[in-house]
Coordinates of C-alpha atoms in Angstrom, one line a residue:
X1 CA -31.9 50.2 0.2
X2 CA -28.7 51.8 1.5
X3 CA -30.0 53.9 4.4
X4 CA -33.4 54.0 6.2
X5 CA -34.1 57.2 8.1
X6 CA -36.7 57.0 10.9
X7 CA -38.6 60.2 11.3
X8 CA -39.7 62.9 8.8
X9 CA -39.0 65.9 10.9
X10 CA -36.4 68.5 9.9
X11 CA -33.4 66.4 10.9
X12 CA -34.6 63.3 9.1
X13 CA -35.6 65.1 5.9
X14 CA -32.4 67.1 5.9
X15 CA -30.4 63.9 6.2
X16 CA -32.4 62.2 3.5
X17 CA -31.6 65.2 1.2
X18 CA -27.9 64.9 2.0
X19 CA -27.8 61.2 1.3
X20 CA -29.9 61.4 -1.9
X21 CA -27.7 64.3 -3.1
X22 CA -24.7 61.9 -2.8
X23 CA -26.5 59.2 -4.8
X24 CA -27.4 57.0 -1.7
X25 CA -30.6 55.0 -2.0
X26 CA -32.6 56.4 0.9
X27 CA -36.1 56.1 2.4
X28 CA -37.7 57.9 5.3
X29 CA -40.4 56.2 7.4
X30 CA -42.7 58.3 9.4
X31 CA -45.3 57.2 12.0
X32 CA -47.9 60.0 11.2
X33 CA -49.9 59.7 8.0
X34 CA -49.7 63.4 7.3
X35 CA -47.7 66.4 8.5
X36 CA -49.0 68.4 11.4
X37 CA -49.3 72.1 10.6
X38 CA -47.7 73.4 13.8
X39 CA -44.9 76.0 14.2
X40 CA -43.0 74.1 16.9
X41 CA -39.2 74.7 16.4
X42 CA -39.7 77.7 14.1
X43 CA -36.3 79.5 14.1
X44 CA -33.5 79.1 11.6
X45 CA -30.3 80.4 13.0
X46 CA -27.6 82.1 10.9
X47 CA -25.3 79.2 10.6
X48 CA -28.1 76.9 9.5
X49 CA -29.1 79.5 7.0
X50 CA -25.5 79.4 5.6
X51 CA -25.7 75.6 5.3
X52 CA -29.1 75.8 3.5
X53 CA -27.6 78.4 1.1
X54 CA -24.7 75.9 0.4
X55 CA -27.4 73.4 -0.7
X56 CA -29.5 76.0 -2.7
X57 CA -32.4 75.8 -0.3
X58 CA -32.2 79.1 1.5
X59 CA -34.3 81.1 -1.1
X60 CA -37.2 78.6 -0.7
X61 CA -37.0 79.0 3.1
X62 CA -37.0 82.8 2.9
X63 CA -40.0 82.7 0.6
X64 CA -42.0 81.0 3.4
X65 CA -40.5 83.0 6.3
X66 CA -42.8 85.0 8.6
X67 CA -42.4 88.8 8.7
X68 CA -40.0 89.9 11.4
X69 CA -38.1 92.9 12.3
X70 CA -34.4 92.7 11.4
X71 CA -33.2 92.2 15.0
X72 CA -30.8 89.8 16.5
X73 CA -31.4 86.7 18.5
X74 CA -31.5 86.4 22.3
X75 CA -29.8 84.8 25.3
X76 CA -32.0 83.8 28.2
X77 CA -34.8 86.3 27.0
X78 CA -32.5 89.2 28.1
X79 CA -33.3 92.5 26.4
X80 CA -30.1 92.9 24.4
X81 CA -30.2 91.7 20.8
X82 CA -27.3 89.5 19.8
X83 CA -25.2 91.1 16.9
X84 CA -23.9 88.6 14.4
X85 CA -22.5 91.1 12.0
X86 CA -18.9 90.7 13.4
X87 CA -19.0 87.1 12.2
X88 CA -19.2 88.2 8.5
X89 CA -22.4 86.4 7.5
X90 CA -25.0 87.3 4.9
X91 CA -27.8 86.1 7.2
X92 CA -27.2 87.9 10.5
X93 CA -30.7 87.5 11.9
X94 CA -32.8 84.5 12.9
X95 CA -35.4 83.5 10.3
X96 CA -38.8 82.6 11.7
X97 CA -40.6 79.9 9.7
X98 CA -43.3 77.4 10.8
X99 CA -41.7 74.0 11.2
X100 CA -44.2 72.3 8.9
X101 CA -43.3 74.7 6.1
X102 CA -39.6 74.2 6.7
X103 CA -40.2 70.4 6.5
X104 CA -42.0 70.9 3.2
X105 CA -39.0 72.6 1.7
X106 CA -36.7 69.8 2.9
X107 CA -39.0 67.0 1.8
X108 CA -39.5 68.5 -1.7
X109 CA -35.8 68.8 -2.1
X110 CA -35.1 65.2 -0.8
X111 CA -37.7 63.7 -3.0
X112 CA -36.5 65.6 -6.1
X113 CA -33.1 64.0 -5.5
X114 CA -34.6 60.5 -5.3
X115 CA -35.4 59.9 -1.6
X116 CA -38.6 58.2 -0.7
X117 CA -40.9 59.3 2.2
X118 CA -43.2 56.6 3.5
X119 CA -45.9 58.0 5.9
X120 CA -48.2 56.0 8.1
X121 CA -45.3 53.6 8.8
X122 CA -44.8 53.4 12.6
X123 CA -41.7 51.4 13.6
X124 CA -42.5 48.4 15.8
X125 CA -39.4 46.3 15.4
X126 CA -35.7 46.7 14.6
X127 CA -33.0 44.1 14.4
X128 CA -29.4 45.0 13.5
X129 CA -26.9 42.4 12.5
X130 CA -23.4 42.4 11.0
X131 CA -24.4 43.3 7.5
X132 CA -27.4 45.6 7.9
X133 CA -30.6 46.3 9.8
X134 CA -34.1 44.9 9.4
X135 CA -36.9 47.2 10.4
X136 CA -40.6 46.5 10.7
X137 CA -42.5 49.7 9.9
X138 CA -46.3 49.4 9.6
X139 CA -47.1 46.5 7.3
X140 CA -43.6 46.7 5.7
X141 CA -40.4 44.8 6.5
X142 CA -37.5 46.9 5.3
X143 CA -33.8 46.1 5.0
X144 CA -31.0 48.7 4.9
X145 CA -27.3 48.8 5.4
X146 CA -27.7 51.6 8.0
X147 CA -30.6 53.1 10.0
X148 CA -30.6 56.6 11.4
X149 CA -33.0 57.4 14.2
X150 CA -34.4 60.9 13.8
X151 CA -37.6 60.1 15.5
X152 CA -37.6 62.7 18.3
X153 CA -37.3 63.0 22.0
X154 CA -39.4 59.9 22.6
X155 CA -37.5 57.9 20.0
X156 CA -39.0 54.4 19.3
X157 CA -35.8 53.2 17.8
X158 CA -33.8 54.2 20.9
X159 CA -36.4 52.4 23.2
X160 CA -36.5 49.3 21.1
X161 CA -32.7 49.0 21.2
X162 CA -32.6 49.7 24.9
X163 CA -30.2 52.7 24.4
X164 CA -30.1 54.8 27.6
X165 CA -31.0 58.5 27.5
X166 CA -29.3 59.8 30.6
X167 CA -29.8 63.3 31.9
X168 CA -32.1 65.5 34.0
X169 CA -35.9 65.5 34.1
X170 CA -37.8 68.7 33.5
X171 CA -38.4 71.1 36.3
X172 CA -41.7 72.3 34.8
X173 CA -44.2 71.5 32.1
X174 CA -45.6 74.1 29.7
X175 CA -48.0 74.3 26.8
X176 CA -47.3 75.0 23.1
X177 CA -50.4 75.8 21.1
X178 CA -51.4 77.2 17.7
X179 CA -54.5 79.3 18.2
X180 CA -56.8 81.9 16.7
X181 CA -58.2 84.8 18.7
X182 CA -61.7 86.3 18.4
X183 CA -60.6 89.5 20.3
X184 CA -57.3 90.9 21.4
X185 CA -56.2 93.5 24.0
X186 CA -53.7 96.1 23.2
X187 CA -50.9 94.0 24.8
X188 CA -51.2 91.3 22.1
X189 CA -48.3 91.8 19.7
X190 CA -49.0 92.5 16.0
X191 CA -45.5 91.8 14.7
X192 CA -42.5 89.6 15.6
X193 CA -39.8 91.6 17.3
X194 CA -37.0 90.7 19.7
X195 CA -37.8 87.8 21.9
X196 CA -37.7 89.8 25.0
X197 CA -40.5 92.0 23.8
X198 CA -42.8 89.1 23.3
X199 CA -42.5 87.4 26.8
X200 CA -45.1 88.5 29.5
X201 CA -46.4 87.3 32.8
X202 CA -49.5 87.9 34.9
X203 CA -51.8 86.2 37.3
X204 CA -49.3 83.4 38.1
X205 CA -48.8 82.6 34.4
X206 CA -46.0 83.3 32.0
X207 CA -46.4 83.2 28.2
X208 CA -45.6 84.5 24.7
X209 CA -47.8 85.1 21.8
X210 CA -46.1 85.2 18.4
X211 CA -48.3 86.4 15.4
X212 CA -48.1 83.9 12.5
X213 CA -50.3 85.8 10.0
X214 CA -53.8 84.9 8.9
X215 CA -55.1 85.4 12.4
X216 CA -53.0 82.6 13.8
X217 CA -50.7 82.8 16.9
X218 CA -48.1 80.5 18.4
X219 CA -48.9 80.6 22.2
X220 CA -46.4 79.2 24.7
X221 CA -47.5 79.4 28.3
X222 CA -47.2 77.8 31.7
X223 CA -47.5 78.3 35.5
X224 CA -46.4 76.7 38.7
X225 CA -49.7 74.9 39.0
X226 CA -50.7 73.7 35.6
X227 CA -49.9 73.1 32.0
X228 CA -53.3 72.6 30.5
X229 CA -53.5 72.4 26.7
X230 CA -57.3 72.3 26.6
X231 CA -59.2 75.3 25.3
X232 CA -60.3 76.2 28.8
X233 CA -56.7 76.0 30.1
X234 CA -55.4 78.1 27.2
X235 CA -58.1 80.7 27.8
X236 CA -57.2 80.9 31.5
X237 CA -53.6 81.7 30.6
X238 CA -54.6 84.2 27.9
X239 CA -56.8 86.1 30.4
X240 CA -54.1 86.1 33.1
X241 CA -51.4 87.4 30.8
X242 CA -53.2 89.5 28.3
X243 CA -56.3 90.5 30.1
X244 CA -60.0 89.6 29.8
X245 CA -60.5 91.4 26.4
X246 CA -58.3 88.7 24.8
X247 CA -60.6 85.9 23.8
X248 CA -59.8 82.5 22.3
X249 CA -61.6 81.5 19.1
X250 CA -60.0 78.2 18.4
X251 CA -57.1 75.9 19.5
X252 CA -55.7 74.4 16.2
X253 CA -53.0 72.2 17.8
X254 CA -51.6 71.9 21.3
X255 CA -49.1 69.8 23.2
X256 CA -47.1 69.8 26.4
X257 CA -43.3 70.1 26.7
X258 CA -40.7 70.4 29.5
X259 CA -37.2 71.7 30.1
X260 CA -35.6 68.2 30.5
X261 CA -32.0 67.8 29.5
X262 CA -30.8 64.5 28.1
X263 CA -28.2 63.1 25.7
X264 CA -27.3 59.6 24.5
X265 CA -23.8 58.6 25.4
X266 CA -22.9 57.3 21.9
X267 CA -24.4 58.6 18.6
X268 CA -23.6 55.3 16.9
X269 CA -24.6 51.8 17.9
X270 CA -23.2 49.5 15.2
X271 CA -25.3 50.1 12.1
X272 CA -27.8 52.4 13.9
X273 CA -27.0 56.1 14.4
X274 CA -28.9 58.8 16.3
X275 CA -29.5 62.4 15.3
X276 CA -31.6 65.4 16.4
X277 CA -33.9 65.1 19.4
X278 CA -33.5 61.3 19.3
X279 CA -29.9 62.0 20.4
X280 CA -30.3 65.1 22.6
X281 CA -33.0 67.3 24.2
X282 CA -32.6 70.5 26.2
X283 CA -34.6 73.5 27.5
X284 CA -36.3 75.3 24.7
X285 CA -34.4 78.6 25.0
X286 CA -32.6 80.5 22.2
X287 CA -34.1 78.7 19.2
X288 CA -31.5 75.9 19.3
X289 CA -33.2 72.6 18.7
X290 CA -34.1 72.6 15.0
X291 CA -30.6 74.0 14.2
X292 CA -28.8 71.4 16.3
X293 CA -30.6 68.6 14.5
X294 CA -30.0 70.2 11.1
X295 CA -26.3 70.4 11.7
X296 CA -26.2 66.8 12.9
X297 CA -27.8 65.8 9.6
X298 CA -25.4 67.7 7.4
X299 CA -22.3 66.5 9.4
X300 CA -23.5 62.9 9.2
X301 CA -24.9 62.9 5.6
X302 CA -21.6 62.9 3.7
X303 CA -19.8 60.6 6.1
X304 CA -22.5 58.0 5.9
X305 CA -22.7 58.4 2.1
X306 CA -18.9 57.9 1.9
X307 CA -19.2 54.8 4.0
X308 CA -21.9 53.3 1.7
X309 CA -19.9 54.2 -1.4
X310 CA -16.9 52.4 0.0
X311 CA -14.3 55.3 0.0
X312 CA -14.6 56.5 3.6
X313 CA -11.3 56.5 5.4
X314 CA -11.1 54.5 8.6
X315 CA -12.9 56.3 11.5
X316 CA -14.8 58.8 9.3
X317 CA -18.2 57.6 10.3
X318 CA -17.2 57.5 14.0
X319 CA -16.1 61.1 13.7
X320 CA -19.8 62.0 13.5
X321 CA -20.1 61.2 17.2
X322 CA -16.7 62.8 18.0
X323 CA -17.8 66.1 16.5
X324 CA -21.5 66.3 17.2
X325 CA -21.7 64.9 20.7
X326 CA -19.6 67.8 22.1
X327 CA -21.6 70.3 20.0
X328 CA -24.9 69.1 21.6
X329 CA -23.3 69.0 25.1
X330 CA -22.4 72.6 24.7
X331 CA -26.0 73.5 23.8
X332 CA -27.3 71.5 26.8
X333 CA -24.8 73.4 29.0
X334 CA -25.7 76.9 27.9
X335 CA -29.5 76.3 27.7
X336 CA -29.3 75.0 31.3
X337 CA -27.7 78.4 32.3
X338 CA -30.4 80.2 30.3
X339 CA -33.0 78.3 32.2
X340 CA -31.8 79.9 35.4
X341 CA -31.7 83.4 34.0
X342 CA -35.0 83.2 32.2
X343 CA -37.0 81.7 35.1
X344 CA -40.1 83.8 35.7
X345 CA -40.1 82.5 39.2
X346 CA -36.7 84.0 39.7
X347 CA -35.5 84.9 43.2
X348 CA -34.3 88.3 44.1
X349 CA -30.7 87.1 43.7
X350 CA -31.4 85.8 40.1
X351 CA -33.0 89.1 39.2
X352 CA -29.8 90.9 40.3
X353 CA -27.8 88.4 38.2
X354 CA -30.0 89.1 35.2
X355 CA -29.3 92.8 35.5
X356 CA -25.6 92.3 35.7
X357 CA -25.6 89.9 32.8
X358 CA -27.7 92.3 30.7
X359 CA -25.0 95.0 31.3
X360 CA -22.3 92.5 30.2
X361 CA -24.1 91.7 27.0
X362 CA -23.8 95.3 26.0
X363 CA -20.0 94.9 25.9
X364 CA -19.0 94.1 22.3
X365 CA -16.7 91.2 23.1
X366 CA -19.4 89.5 25.3
X367 CA -22.1 90.1 22.7
X368 CA -19.9 88.7 19.9
X369 CA -19.1 85.6 22.0
X370 CA -22.8 84.9 22.8
X371 CA -23.9 85.7 19.3
X372 CA -21.4 83.2 17.8
X373 CA -22.5 80.5 20.2
X374 CA -26.2 81.0 19.8
X375 CA -26.1 81.4 16.0
X376 CA -23.7 78.6 15.4
X377 CA -21.4 81.0 13.5
X378 CA -18.4 80.2 15.8
X379 CA -18.4 76.6 14.6
X380 CA -14.9 75.2 14.1
X381 CA -13.8 75.2 10.4
X382 CA -16.5 77.7 9.4
X383 CA -15.5 79.9 6.5
X384 CA -17.6 83.0 5.6
X385 CA -19.4 83.0 2.2
X386 CA -16.6 84.5 0.2
X387 CA -17.1 86.6 -2.9
X388 CA -14.9 84.9 -5.6
X389 CA -13.9 85.6 -9.2
X390 CA -13.2 82.7 -11.5
X391 CA -12.5 82.5 -15.2
X392 CA -16.3 82.1 -15.7
X393 CA -17.1 85.2 -13.7
X394 CA -18.1 86.1 -10.1
X395 CA -19.4 83.4 -7.8
X396 CA -20.1 83.0 -4.1
X397 CA -18.4 80.2 -2.1
X398 CA -21.8 78.8 -1.1
X399 CA -22.7 78.3 -4.8
X400 CA -19.7 76.1 -5.2
X401 CA -20.8 73.7 -2.5
X402 CA -24.1 72.8 -3.9
X403 CA -22.9 69.6 -5.5
X404 CA -22.5 68.1 -2.0
X405 CA -18.9 67.2 -2.8
X406 CA -15.6 68.3 -1.3
X407 CA -14.2 71.6 -2.6
X408 CA -10.5 72.5 -3.1
X409 CA -10.3 76.2 -3.6
X410 CA -7.1 77.4 -5.2
X411 CA -6.7 81.1 -4.5
X412 CA -3.1 81.3 -5.8
X413 CA -3.6 80.0 -9.3
X414 CA -0.5 77.8 -8.9
X415 CA -1.5 75.1 -6.5
X416 CA -0.2 71.6 -7.4
X417 CA -3.3 69.4 -7.0
X418 CA -2.6 65.7 -6.2
X419 CA -4.3 63.3 -8.5
X420 CA -6.8 60.6 -7.5
X421 CA -9.6 62.5 -5.8
X422 CA -11.5 64.1 -8.7
X423 CA -14.4 61.7 -8.1
X424 CA -14.9 63.2 -4.7
X425 CA -13.5 66.7 -4.7
X426 CA -14.1 69.6 -7.0
X427 CA -11.2 71.9 -7.8
X428 CA -11.9 75.6 -8.4
X429 CA -9.3 78.3 -9.1
X430 CA -10.4 81.7 -8.1
X431 CA -9.4 85.1 -6.6
X432 CA -10.6 86.6 -3.4
X433 CA -9.4 89.0 -0.7
X434 CA -8.7 86.6 2.1
X435 CA -5.8 85.9 4.4
X436 CA -5.1 82.3 3.3
X437 CA -3.8 81.0 0.0
X438 CA -6.1 78.0 -0.5
X439 CA -8.9 76.1 1.2
X440 CA -10.1 72.5 1.3
X441 CA -13.7 72.2 2.4
X442 CA -15.6 69.1 3.3
X443 CA -19.1 68.5 1.9
X444 CA -20.6 69.9 5.1
X445 CA -18.9 73.3 4.4
X446 CA -16.3 72.8 7.1
X447 CA -12.7 73.8 6.1
X448 CA -10.1 71.1 7.0
X449 CA -7.0 72.7 5.2
X450 CA -6.0 76.3 4.9
X451 CA -3.0 75.9 2.5
X452 CA -0.5 74.7 5.1
X453 CA 0.8 71.2 5.5
X454 CA 0.7 68.3 3.0
X455 CA -2.5 68.5 1.0
X456 CA -2.3 64.9 -0.1
X457 CA -2.3 63.7 3.5
X458 CA -5.4 65.8 4.4
X459 CA -7.2 64.5 1.3
X460 CA -6.4 61.0 2.3
X461 CA -7.5 61.6 5.9
X462 CA -10.8 63.2 4.9
X463 CA -11.7 61.6 1.5
X464 CA -10.0 58.2 1.6
X465 CA -7.4 56.6 -0.6
X466 CA -7.0 58.1 -4.0
X467 CA -8.6 56.4 -7.0
X468 CA -6.2 54.9 -9.6
X469 CA -5.4 57.5 -12.2
X470 CA -5.6 56.3 -15.8
X471 CA -2.4 56.8 -17.7
X472 CA -2.5 57.3 -21.5
X473 CA -0.5 54.8 -23.5
X474 CA 2.7 56.1 -25.1

């Protein structure tokens, strides 16, 4: 095979879809024999929603989304919604969806494109060499040109290769559980509103109940003394936060987590690459983790596919690290700041800081900045989903990106298009009310040319040398 992806979480499945879309022979190996029905990272941020739309997957995600008020995201649980409308997006609000359902959407799409998903295949050995990588997964020995580790915070691939994971250990441990209640007090929420309206504390505990429908709740809780995921521990936290009338019927799944902050120094080690939580972890604030991994996958997918296909320009695969390492470092930085502001054990000084920061968030410029950062809409090279008119009729920009190829958008009707890249770049002539005459977008929906400078040079830099152009005989 061409690429072996380790880990069938959102990052691994999104990467498998990107690779399969580009015609790369791809398999995913997963330790677990079946998917765990747990919400976990259950927030799709606006920029990730735009990228899903560019692959034709957003409607399937919205069909599985949980009911939620149309309210913006949050920063450090502060009670001022983040307003994404100034960023000109069609999806200005976070989308809540259980992670396992999100994974089903991605897996269905990847398999439909030809990717294989092999469950019950734990990785126990990995041996890279100059021409590929040999992986022992369960009873199978697999060989691929490249391996991508998407196997989470405790990455087996990372440990087997001895790749360091430097950073800071967690300052607390908490519980994430999916539960059912047999009785609920009036303080138990019935709908998903702004994050700040869901967080509560009491009796030395802090926690958040999120209604998932069907009598299920996602319960996050902790205290200075314990992080007990047992039914008895969950009931103690429920009683302390929501009162004695709130009674636990069943713990469906439970696990512990922390606010550790770590990042690998290099996202590529020869023919092995790292993405998602295998590359970076951070405090779970602001609904960032799933989205950071998804954006890793979409950035890496086309570059790895180009490398396998043989047309990648020099340095293209290494640009994955150059672009995504700083993006994750930024998330690690601002979630560390949020950890201070959101700490339920906050000192009097931090409480004063929260109040001042809340006032600042009500200023339009501050809110816009934080909204762009938390949603991912301030990503370099992002272009809003333009309304276009072609000879065939109206179309949205996102719809033109669903092939997974590059897109040269001629908005002048007179652009001279260099020959030699038709096998990698679609050319569309259209009209739109924008400030630039033309656009060149990479397969990951990132613009790399806005009509200024030599187009052929940019095409060569991003999409490799031109293919020979057949000339008709005279």
